[in-house]
Amino acid sequence: MSIKKNAKTIEFGKLTYDKNTIIELSQQALFSRHCAVVGTTGGGKSYTVSKLIEGIIENKGKAIIIDPTGEYSTYDHNPHVEKTVLITDSYFSYKNLTISDLFVLFKPGGQVQQPILLEAIKSLKIAECMIKNKDKHSVESETKERIIFKIKDKQNLVVDYGCILKDSMPKNPFLNMYFKYKNIIEDISVSDFNINLVARQIYNECVYDNGNLWGGHDGRNWGNSTSLVMRINNILNDNDYKKMFGFEQSDNKDLIGIIKEFLESDKNVLRIGFENIPYNFQVREILANAIGKYLLNLSRKGEFKKQPIVLFVDEAHQFLNKKVKDEYFESTELNSFDTIAKESRKYGLFLCIATQMPRDIPVGTLSQIGTFISHRLINHQDKEAIANACSSANKDTLAFLPVLGSGEAILMGVDFPMPVMLKVDLPKIEPNSSTPLF
Ligand SMILES: Nc1ncnc2c1ncn2[C@@H]1O[C@H](COP(=O)(O)OP(=O)(O)OP(=O)(O)O)[C@@H](O)[C@H]1O
Ligand SMILES: [Mg+2]
């Protein structure tokens, strides 16, 4: 099948109706327009993904797996595989999250909390700039708790316990510094400030407005912010989150560093384990999306041109098609996989997503996918989603989708002129997903 001379191939399975016919797929044809493995639970998706990863290892390619359940931990002892489990041995620094990710996390409500949170983040970024560039400013006095900066016209900007003091302070010095560091402060793609101070800074933001001066403490605004502050404190003090986002220092390694090392190493696979990540506050989506975004940016810089990367995302319905609406970031979409599907083929970053529910994949992503490996599918809408996205899938073949056995699949795609019904070979390393016996 689609064998080009010298092209790297993956021995994938046998024809269902002729067990002697071995099906070997060109790696290029499989992944070059992204690949989706779909099917109901127990259909064999994870085994198929494992088979594909095996092929990539044999061909000395490179792949990263986002492993939501730890199924692929069976690979951890393979000498070609690097693994890292978030929370247990690595973290994704909150400083690499976008401001909208933080909004998804903290969920500021309504018309009071959102502007206050935004303002508090702005202030903390200014405080961070002031502290980092202390020697470039004139410091009037400094104690452990408080640094007083003298800004233009002898007006003061006070950084108190790392936060900007606003109560009864003049606005001008703040605005001056805001414009000075505007590029850094308005860069919403990073969160470079001390996140542990957010609640304190929110308190500082609750002041009256007296024109050129901020007034005294505004108890009503503060009251309206209580639920936000409680939510933030809960998240910042949660042991899992602390370890996951690096809210406090630990011996764990930064995931970004691990990815960089992996890319430079001669290992073939990096497993990023999500098995210990809790399911609340949408942290799984935020993290997967942030990892996707990081890889997307690397690909845009041309890092994968010479050595393409396949990003495997199992149980992709957990991560795709997630939208969070709020009025500040018109629709805060966790859409980096969508963008990868649309633009990163040219840059050598390819997606291979496995999901039970094709209808959960955003249409934009689905229509970019060139190869479908479909295991058993029963639901009508799911079958339709596949049929719509795939021109060569004629009705005759789709009729078999509900009756496929475990490990049986129909292969369709732009590089495969005819849909092929096949049985996938058992992978040498089986994922840890067997159905318990009753
Ligand atoms: N190619 C295969 N050959 C033989 N048996 C298979 C094959 N693939 C899967 N199976 C059997 O089917 C079971 C379920 O497979 P798998 O875990 O890959 O399903 P899945 O589609 O990933 O399910 P889920 O959506 O629940 O994750 C496996 O434990 C295995 O026993
Ligand atoms: Mg699975």
Short mmCIF file of C-alpha atoms and ligand atoms in Angstrom, two decimals:
data_model
loop_
_atom_site.label_atom_id
_atom_site.label_comp_id
_atom_site.label_asym_id
_atom_site.label_seq_id
_atom_site.Cartn_x
_atom_site.Cartn_y
_atom_site.Cartn_z
CA MET A 1 0.00 0.00 0.00
CA SER A 2 1.35 3.40 -0.90
CA ILE A 3 4.90 2.23 -0.73
CA LYS A 4 7.33 4.69 -2.16
CA LYS A 5 10.87 3.58 -2.82
CA ASN A 6 13.03 4.04 0.27
CA ALA A 7 10.13 5.60 2.11
CA LYS A 8 9.87 4.68 5.76
CA THR A 9 7.04 2.25 6.34
CA ILE A 10 5.19 0.81 9.28
CA GLU A 11 4.07 -2.80 9.18
CA PHE A 12 0.59 -2.27 10.42
CA GLY A 13 -1.68 -5.30 10.02
CA LYS A 14 -3.34 -7.81 7.71
CA LEU A 15 -6.32 -7.59 5.40
CA THR A 16 -9.45 -8.83 7.16
CA TYR A 17 -10.44 -11.05 4.25
CA ASP A 18 -6.98 -12.29 3.43
CA LYS A 19 -4.87 -12.85 6.51
CA ASN A 20 -1.79 -13.46 4.36
CA THR A 21 -1.73 -9.98 2.93
CA ILE A 22 0.49 -7.83 5.07
CA ILE A 23 -0.34 -4.15 5.11
CA GLU A 24 2.61 -1.86 5.24
CA LEU A 25 1.90 1.84 5.37
CA SER A 26 4.17 4.66 4.44
CA GLN A 27 4.82 6.84 7.44
CA GLN A 28 4.55 9.85 5.17
CA ALA A 29 1.08 8.86 3.91
CA LEU A 30 -0.13 8.11 7.43
CA PHE A 31 0.91 11.26 9.20
CA SER A 32 1.66 13.95 6.64
CA ARG A 33 -1.88 15.33 6.79
CA HIS A 34 -2.51 14.38 10.40
CA CYS A 35 -4.15 11.17 11.49
CA ALA A 36 -7.19 10.31 13.59
CA VAL A 37 -7.84 6.97 15.28
CA VAL A 38 -11.49 6.68 16.20
CA GLY A 39 -13.86 4.07 17.59
CA THR A 40 -16.00 3.17 20.58
CA THR A 41 -14.42 2.07 23.84
CA GLY A 42 -12.59 -1.22 23.57
CA GLY A 43 -12.38 -0.97 19.80
CA GLY A 44 -8.59 -0.98 19.85
CA LYS A 45 -7.59 2.68 19.49
CA SER A 46 -4.89 2.67 22.13
CA TYR A 47 -3.43 -0.56 20.74
CA THR A 48 -3.39 0.99 17.30
CA VAL A 49 -1.67 4.11 18.63
CA SER A 50 0.85 1.84 20.29
CA LYS A 51 1.44 0.07 16.98
CA LEU A 52 2.05 3.42 15.29
CA ILE A 53 4.46 4.54 18.01
CA GLU A 54 6.30 1.27 17.63
CA GLY A 55 6.66 1.99 13.92
CA ILE A 56 8.04 5.44 14.65
CA ILE A 57 10.62 3.98 17.04
CA GLU A 58 11.67 1.44 14.40
CA ASN A 59 12.02 4.17 11.83
CA LYS A 60 14.01 6.29 14.29
CA GLY A 61 11.44 9.05 14.10
CA LYS A 62 10.30 11.28 16.92
CA ALA A 63 7.00 11.37 18.77
CA ILE A 64 5.52 12.96 21.86
CA ILE A 65 2.57 11.28 23.58
CA ILE A 66 0.09 13.13 25.73
CA ASP A 67 -1.03 10.21 27.84
CA PRO A 68 -4.16 11.07 29.81
CA THR A 69 -4.42 7.87 31.84
CA GLY A 70 -0.91 6.43 32.06
CA GLU A 71 -1.81 3.60 29.66
CA TYR A 72 1.45 4.05 27.83
CA SER A 73 3.56 3.70 30.97
CA THR A 74 4.29 0.22 29.64
CA TYR A 75 6.78 2.05 27.41
CA ASP A 76 8.68 3.64 30.26
CA HIS A 77 11.43 1.02 30.36
CA ASN A 78 12.03 1.05 26.64
CA PRO A 79 15.51 2.46 25.99
CA HIS A 80 14.15 4.67 23.18
CA VAL A 81 11.56 6.26 25.40
CA GLU A 82 11.81 9.22 27.75
CA LYS A 83 8.99 9.74 30.21
CA THR A 84 7.83 12.41 32.55
CA VAL A 85 4.79 12.35 34.75
CA LEU A 86 3.36 15.75 35.63
CA ILE A 87 3.03 16.45 39.37
CA THR A 88 5.16 13.40 40.21
CA ASP A 89 8.33 14.46 38.46
CA SER A 90 7.67 17.59 36.46
CA TYR A 91 5.66 20.78 36.33
CA PHE A 92 4.43 23.16 33.67
CA SER A 93 5.36 26.60 34.90
CA TYR A 94 2.39 28.92 35.30
CA LYS A 95 4.62 31.64 33.85
CA ASN A 96 4.15 29.98 30.47
CA LEU A 97 0.38 30.11 30.71
CA THR A 98 -1.46 32.90 28.95
CA ILE A 99 -3.57 35.40 30.83
CA SER A 100 -6.67 33.79 29.32
CA ASP A 101 -5.52 30.39 30.67
CA LEU A 102 -5.41 32.01 34.11
CA PHE A 103 -8.92 33.33 33.55
CA VAL A 104 -10.09 29.83 32.71
CA LEU A 105 -8.42 28.60 35.89
CA PHE A 106 -9.60 31.30 38.29
CA LYS A 107 -12.98 31.93 36.67
CA PRO A 108 -13.50 35.54 37.74
CA GLY A 109 -17.21 36.19 37.64
CA GLY A 110 -19.16 39.10 36.33
CA GLN A 111 -18.44 42.73 35.93
CA VAL A 112 -16.54 43.34 39.14
CA GLN A 113 -14.18 40.40 39.39
CA GLN A 114 -12.91 40.31 35.81
CA PRO A 115 -11.59 43.89 35.61
CA ILE A 116 -10.15 43.62 39.11
CA LEU A 117 -8.28 40.43 38.28
CA LEU A 118 -7.00 41.95 35.05
CA GLU A 119 -5.89 45.08 36.90
CA ALA A 120 -4.22 43.04 39.64
CA ILE A 121 -2.26 41.04 37.05
CA LYS A 122 -1.20 44.28 35.38
CA SER A 123 -0.03 45.71 38.72
CA LEU A 124 1.89 42.56 39.61
CA LYS A 125 3.62 42.66 36.23
CA ILE A 126 4.62 46.26 36.91
CA ALA A 127 5.88 45.28 40.37
CA GLU A 128 7.89 42.46 38.77
CA CYS A 129 9.43 44.89 36.25
CA MET A 130 10.27 47.38 38.98
CA ILE A 131 11.95 44.76 41.17
CA LYS A 132 13.88 43.25 38.26
CA ASN A 133 15.07 46.67 37.09
CA LYS A 134 15.54 48.18 40.52
CA ASP A 135 18.98 49.61 39.75
CA LYS A 136 17.58 51.55 36.79
CA HIS A 137 15.20 53.51 39.01
CA SER A 138 15.73 55.90 41.84
CA VAL A 139 14.95 54.12 45.08
CA GLU A 140 14.04 56.41 47.93
CA SER A 141 14.03 53.75 50.61
CA GLU A 142 14.06 50.03 50.85
CA THR A 143 13.23 47.56 53.58
CA LYS A 144 12.47 43.87 53.40
CA GLU A 145 8.76 44.63 53.13
CA ARG A 146 8.69 47.79 51.11
CA ILE A 147 10.52 49.50 48.27
CA ILE A 148 9.66 53.13 47.57
CA PHE A 149 10.53 54.26 44.04
CA LYS A 150 10.78 57.91 43.21
CA ILE A 151 9.28 58.42 39.77
CA LYS A 152 8.91 61.64 37.76
CA ASP A 153 7.87 64.84 39.60
CA LYS A 154 9.03 63.32 42.89
CA GLN A 155 5.99 61.13 43.10
CA ASN A 156 6.30 57.71 44.68
CA LEU A 157 5.46 54.23 43.54
CA VAL A 158 5.36 51.83 46.47
CA VAL A 159 6.00 48.11 46.13
CA ASP A 160 4.73 46.63 49.36
CA TYR A 161 5.34 42.92 50.00
CA GLY A 162 5.87 42.56 46.26
CA CYS A 163 2.55 44.22 45.43
CA ILE A 164 1.72 47.67 44.13
CA LEU A 165 0.20 49.86 46.82
CA LYS A 166 -2.75 51.90 45.58
CA ASP A 167 -4.60 53.10 48.69
CA SER A 168 -4.41 56.96 48.63
CA MET A 169 -1.50 56.93 46.17
CA PRO A 170 -1.06 59.18 43.12
CA LYS A 171 -1.86 57.49 39.81
CA ASN A 172 0.83 59.15 37.73
CA PRO A 173 3.89 57.12 38.79
CA PHE A 174 1.92 53.94 38.12
CA LEU A 175 0.85 55.11 34.68
CA ASN A 176 4.39 56.25 33.90
CA MET A 177 5.79 52.83 34.67
CA TYR A 178 2.94 51.17 32.84
CA PHE A 179 3.89 53.00 29.64
CA LYS A 180 7.58 52.36 30.23
CA TYR A 181 7.06 48.59 30.43
CA LYS A 182 3.97 48.44 28.26
CA ASN A 183 5.30 45.79 25.88
CA ILE A 184 6.00 43.40 28.71
CA ILE A 185 2.83 44.16 30.59
CA GLU A 186 0.51 43.89 27.63
CA ASP A 187 2.06 40.63 26.46
CA ILE A 188 -0.82 38.34 27.40
CA SER A 189 0.96 35.22 26.18
CA VAL A 190 3.01 34.86 29.36
CA SER A 191 2.31 35.33 33.04
CA ASP A 192 5.61 36.58 34.32
CA PHE A 193 4.77 37.70 37.83
CA ASN A 194 4.52 36.22 41.30
CA ILE A 195 1.19 34.47 41.19
CA ASN A 196 1.16 33.84 44.93
CA LEU A 197 0.57 37.56 45.42
CA VAL A 198 -2.60 37.80 43.34
CA ALA A 199 -5.02 37.75 46.29
CA ARG A 200 -3.07 40.45 48.14
CA GLN A 201 -2.91 42.59 45.01
CA ILE A 202 -6.66 42.20 44.47
CA TYR A 203 -7.09 43.65 47.96
CA ASN A 204 -4.88 46.57 46.92
CA GLU A 205 -6.97 47.11 43.81
CA CYS A 206 -10.12 47.67 45.85
CA VAL A 207 -9.81 51.42 46.29
CA TYR A 208 -11.97 54.41 45.43
CA ASP A 209 -11.17 56.55 42.44
CA ASN A 210 -10.53 60.24 43.19
CA GLY A 211 -9.31 61.49 39.82
CA ASN A 212 -5.54 61.89 39.98
CA LEU A 213 -5.37 59.94 43.19
CA TRP A 214 -6.61 56.60 44.26
CA GLY A 215 -8.84 56.89 47.32
CA GLY A 216 -9.09 54.73 50.40
CA HIS A 217 -10.08 51.09 50.63
CA ASP A 218 -13.37 50.23 48.91
CA GLY A 219 -15.03 47.62 51.10
CA ARG A 220 -17.84 46.91 48.70
CA ASN A 221 -15.57 45.97 45.81
CA TRP A 222 -13.53 43.86 48.16
CA GLY A 223 -16.70 42.14 49.32
CA ASN A 224 -17.62 41.41 45.71
CA SER A 225 -14.20 39.90 45.18
CA THR A 226 -14.34 37.48 48.09
CA SER A 227 -15.48 34.49 46.07
CA LEU A 228 -12.72 35.09 43.52
CA VAL A 229 -10.07 35.41 46.22
CA MET A 230 -11.28 32.20 47.82
CA ARG A 231 -11.13 30.36 44.50
CA ILE A 232 -7.64 31.66 43.84
CA ASN A 233 -6.44 30.71 47.30
CA ASN A 234 -7.91 27.25 46.94
CA ILE A 235 -6.05 26.70 43.70
CA LEU A 236 -2.77 28.22 44.86
CA ASN A 237 -2.81 26.19 48.07
CA ASP A 238 -3.80 22.88 46.51
CA ASN A 239 -0.86 20.51 46.69
CA ASP A 240 -1.48 19.00 43.25
CA TYR A 241 -1.73 22.40 41.58
CA LYS A 242 1.35 23.67 43.37
CA LYS A 243 3.33 20.80 41.89
CA MET A 244 1.62 20.90 38.52
CA PHE A 245 2.12 24.58 37.75
CA GLY A 246 5.25 25.18 39.84
CA PHE A 247 3.50 27.66 42.16
CA GLU A 248 6.25 26.98 44.64
CA GLN A 249 9.80 25.73 44.21
CA SER A 250 10.35 21.99 44.24
CA ASP A 251 12.81 19.42 42.97
CA ASN A 252 10.59 18.64 40.01
CA LYS A 253 11.80 19.59 36.55
CA ASP A 254 10.27 22.12 34.22
CA LEU A 255 8.41 20.30 31.43
CA ILE A 256 9.62 22.81 28.85
CA GLY A 257 13.20 21.90 29.73
CA ILE A 258 12.37 18.20 29.45
CA ILE A 259 10.83 18.71 26.00
CA LYS A 260 13.89 20.67 24.86
CA GLU A 261 16.23 17.95 26.11
CA PHE A 262 14.15 15.30 24.41
CA LEU A 263 14.25 17.12 21.09
CA GLU A 264 18.03 17.30 21.25
CA SER A 265 18.48 13.73 22.46
CA ASP A 266 18.53 10.56 20.40
CA LYS A 267 15.42 9.20 22.13
CA ASN A 268 12.43 8.57 19.89
CA VAL A 269 9.45 8.98 22.17
CA LEU A 270 8.58 11.30 25.03
CA ARG A 271 5.63 10.25 27.14
CA ILE A 272 4.03 13.11 29.05
CA GLY A 273 1.92 11.42 31.72
CA PHE A 274 -1.29 13.14 32.78
CA GLU A 275 -2.32 10.26 35.03
CA ASN A 276 -2.00 12.21 38.28
CA ILE A 277 -3.64 15.39 37.09
CA PRO A 278 -7.03 16.06 38.66
CA TYR A 279 -10.10 16.46 36.48
CA ASN A 280 -11.40 19.70 38.04
CA PHE A 281 -10.99 23.36 37.08
CA GLN A 282 -10.31 22.28 33.47
CA VAL A 283 -6.63 21.94 34.31
CA ARG A 284 -6.21 18.98 31.95
CA GLU A 285 -7.48 20.99 29.01
CA ILE A 286 -5.44 24.02 30.00
CA LEU A 287 -2.27 21.96 30.27
CA ALA A 288 -2.70 19.94 27.09
CA ASN A 289 -3.55 23.13 25.25
CA ALA A 290 -0.51 24.93 26.67
CA ILE A 291 1.79 22.06 25.66
CA GLY A 292 0.23 22.13 22.19
CA LYS A 293 0.78 25.86 21.98
CA TYR A 294 4.41 25.54 23.03
CA LEU A 295 5.07 22.91 20.35
CA LEU A 296 3.21 25.01 17.80
CA ASN A 297 5.48 27.96 18.53
CA LEU A 298 8.57 25.79 18.24
CA SER A 299 7.32 24.50 14.90
CA ARG A 300 6.72 28.04 13.65
CA LYS A 301 10.34 28.80 14.45
CA GLY A 302 11.30 25.94 12.14
CA GLU A 303 12.57 23.59 14.86
CA PHE A 304 10.92 20.50 13.34
CA LYS A 305 11.73 21.08 9.69
CA LYS A 306 14.59 18.58 9.68
CA GLN A 307 13.17 16.13 12.19
CA PRO A 308 9.37 16.07 12.07
CA ILE A 309 7.43 15.30 15.24
CA VAL A 310 4.20 13.39 15.63
CA LEU A 311 2.16 14.53 18.61
CA PHE A 312 -0.08 11.70 19.83
CA VAL A 313 -3.10 12.69 21.88
CA ASP A 314 -5.12 9.76 23.21
CA GLU A 315 -8.63 10.37 24.55
CA ALA A 316 -8.53 13.61 22.61
CA HIS A 317 -12.18 14.37 23.38
CA GLN A 318 -10.91 15.41 26.82
CA PHE A 319 -8.86 18.18 25.27
CA LEU A 320 -10.43 19.28 21.99
CA ASN A 321 -13.36 21.51 21.30
CA LYS A 322 -13.16 23.24 24.64
CA LYS A 323 -14.45 26.73 24.80
CA VAL A 324 -14.72 29.09 27.69
CA LYS A 325 -16.70 32.22 27.12
CA ASP A 326 -16.00 35.47 28.85
CA GLU A 327 -16.29 39.05 27.86
CA TYR A 328 -12.65 40.04 28.06
CA PHE A 329 -11.12 37.55 25.70
CA GLU A 330 -14.11 37.33 23.46
CA SER A 331 -14.09 33.62 23.42
CA THR A 332 -11.30 32.12 25.40
CA GLU A 333 -10.77 29.09 23.29
CA LEU A 334 -8.39 26.35 24.14
CA ASN A 335 -7.69 25.89 20.48
CA SER A 336 -4.03 25.16 19.98
CA PHE A 337 -4.75 21.71 18.51
CA ASP A 338 -7.04 23.33 16.00
CA THR A 339 -4.24 25.67 14.97
CA ILE A 340 -1.75 22.80 14.79
CA ALA A 341 -4.14 20.89 12.52
CA LYS A 342 -4.54 23.92 10.29
CA GLU A 343 -1.04 25.25 9.89
CA SER A 344 1.72 23.11 11.32
CA ARG A 345 1.93 20.45 8.60
CA LYS A 346 4.29 22.74 6.69
CA TYR A 347 6.47 23.06 9.76
CA GLY A 348 6.81 19.35 10.46
CA LEU A 349 4.51 19.02 13.43
CA PHE A 350 1.85 16.35 12.91
CA LEU A 351 -1.10 15.34 15.02
CA CYS A 352 -2.31 11.85 15.67
CA ILE A 353 -5.42 12.00 17.79
CA ALA A 354 -7.35 9.08 19.20
CA THR A 355 -10.89 9.60 20.36
CA GLN A 356 -14.12 7.76 21.03
CA MET A 357 -16.26 10.54 19.74
CA PRO A 358 -15.34 12.00 16.36
CA ARG A 359 -18.25 14.41 16.66
CA ASP A 360 -16.40 16.03 19.57
CA ILE A 361 -13.53 17.01 17.33
CA PRO A 362 -14.01 20.57 16.08
CA VAL A 363 -15.04 20.58 12.42
CA GLY A 364 -12.04 22.74 11.57
CA THR A 365 -9.65 20.13 12.95
CA LEU A 366 -11.56 17.20 11.52
CA SER A 367 -11.50 18.58 8.01
CA GLN A 368 -7.71 18.91 8.10
CA ILE A 369 -7.18 15.27 8.91
CA GLY A 370 -5.92 13.21 5.99
CA THR A 371 -5.92 9.72 7.45
CA PHE A 372 -8.64 7.98 9.42
CA ILE A 373 -8.21 4.68 11.15
CA SER A 374 -11.70 3.88 12.26
CA HIS A 375 -12.42 1.07 14.67
CA ARG A 376 -15.92 0.00 15.62
CA LEU A 377 -18.34 2.94 15.49
CA ILE A 378 -21.98 2.53 16.40
CA ASN A 379 -23.42 5.99 16.90
CA HIS A 380 -24.94 7.49 13.80
CA GLN A 381 -23.56 10.99 14.37
CA ASP A 382 -20.06 9.60 14.82
CA LYS A 383 -20.29 7.67 11.57
CA GLU A 384 -21.55 10.80 9.85
CA ALA A 385 -18.68 12.86 11.22
CA ILE A 386 -16.25 10.42 9.63
CA ALA A 387 -18.21 10.16 6.39
CA ASN A 388 -18.32 13.94 6.06
CA ALA A 389 -14.65 14.43 6.65
CA CYS A 390 -13.50 11.73 4.33
CA SER A 391 -14.20 11.75 0.64
CA SER A 392 -13.18 8.22 -0.18
CA ALA A 393 -15.35 6.66 2.49
CA ASN A 394 -18.15 5.26 0.43
CA LYS A 395 -21.31 4.08 2.08
CA ASP A 396 -20.59 0.39 1.42
CA THR A 397 -17.51 0.33 3.56
CA LEU A 398 -19.00 2.49 6.30
CA ALA A 399 -21.71 -0.14 6.70
CA PHE A 400 -19.10 -2.38 8.32
CA LEU A 401 -18.17 0.14 11.03
CA PRO A 402 -20.65 -1.13 13.66
CA VAL A 403 -19.60 -4.76 13.33
CA LEU A 404 -15.81 -4.48 13.48
CA GLY A 405 -14.15 -6.65 16.14
CA SER A 406 -11.44 -5.50 18.57
CA GLY A 407 -8.39 -4.45 16.63
CA GLU A 408 -10.25 -4.42 13.32
CA ALA A 409 -10.38 -1.12 11.51
CA ILE A 410 -11.17 0.61 8.27
CA LEU A 411 -8.38 2.75 6.92
CA MET A 412 -9.37 5.73 4.82
CA GLY A 413 -7.73 8.86 3.65
CA VAL A 414 -6.49 11.10 0.92
CA ASP A 415 -3.42 8.99 0.28
CA PHE A 416 -5.38 5.75 0.28
CA PRO A 417 -7.51 5.59 -2.85
CA MET A 418 -9.71 2.81 -1.50
CA PRO A 419 -10.88 2.27 2.06
CA VAL A 420 -9.19 -0.85 3.42
CA MET A 421 -10.60 -3.15 6.04
CA LEU A 422 -7.85 -4.64 8.15
CA LYS A 423 -6.89 -6.22 11.42
CA VAL A 424 -4.17 -4.31 13.22
CA ASP A 425 -1.24 -6.41 14.45
CA LEU A 426 -0.81 -6.64 18.18
CA PRO A 427 1.86 -4.14 19.25
CA LYS A 428 4.99 -5.57 20.89
CA ILE A 429 4.42 -3.26 23.84
CA GLU A 430 0.76 -3.36 24.73
CA PRO A 431 -0.76 -0.33 26.42
CA ASN A 432 -2.06 -1.00 29.88
CA SER A 433 -5.74 -0.84 29.01
CA SER A 434 -7.09 -4.36 28.99
CA THR A 435 -10.76 -4.76 29.85
CA PRO A 436 -11.03 -6.42 33.29
CA LEU A 437 -12.62 -9.88 33.10
CA PHE A 438 -15.90 -10.32 34.93
N1 LIG B 1 -5.01 -5.25 17.23
C1 LIG B 1 -5.57 -5.98 18.19
N2 LIG B 1 -5.57 -7.31 18.14
C2 LIG B 1 -6.17 -8.04 19.11
N3 LIG B 1 -6.79 -7.53 20.18
C3 LIG B 1 -6.84 -6.21 20.28
C4 LIG B 1 -6.24 -5.36 19.29
N4 LIG B 1 -6.44 -4.10 19.66
C5 LIG B 1 -7.13 -4.13 20.81
N5 LIG B 1 -7.37 -5.39 21.19
C6 LIG B 1 -8.11 -5.79 22.41
O1 LIG B 1 -9.08 -4.84 22.71
C7 LIG B 1 -8.92 -4.31 24.02
C8 LIG B 1 -9.20 -2.82 24.05
O2 LIG B 1 -8.28 -2.15 23.20
P1 LIG B 1 -7.89 -0.64 23.45
O3 LIG B 1 -7.54 -0.41 24.86
O4 LIG B 1 -6.90 -0.27 22.44
O5 LIG B 1 -9.29 0.06 23.17
P2 LIG B 1 -9.62 1.61 23.07
O6 LIG B 1 -10.32 1.79 21.78
O7 LIG B 1 -8.39 2.40 23.29
O8 LIG B 1 -10.64 1.80 24.24
P3 LIG B 1 -10.89 3.11 25.14
O9 LIG B 1 -11.66 4.06 24.30
O10 LIG B 1 -11.70 2.61 26.27
O11 LIG B 1 -9.57 3.63 25.55
C9 LIG B 1 -7.48 -4.62 24.37
O12 LIG B 1 -7.34 -4.87 25.74
C10 LIG B 1 -7.16 -5.86 23.57
O13 LIG B 1 -7.46 -7.01 24.34
MG MG B 2 -7.81 3.82 24.75
#
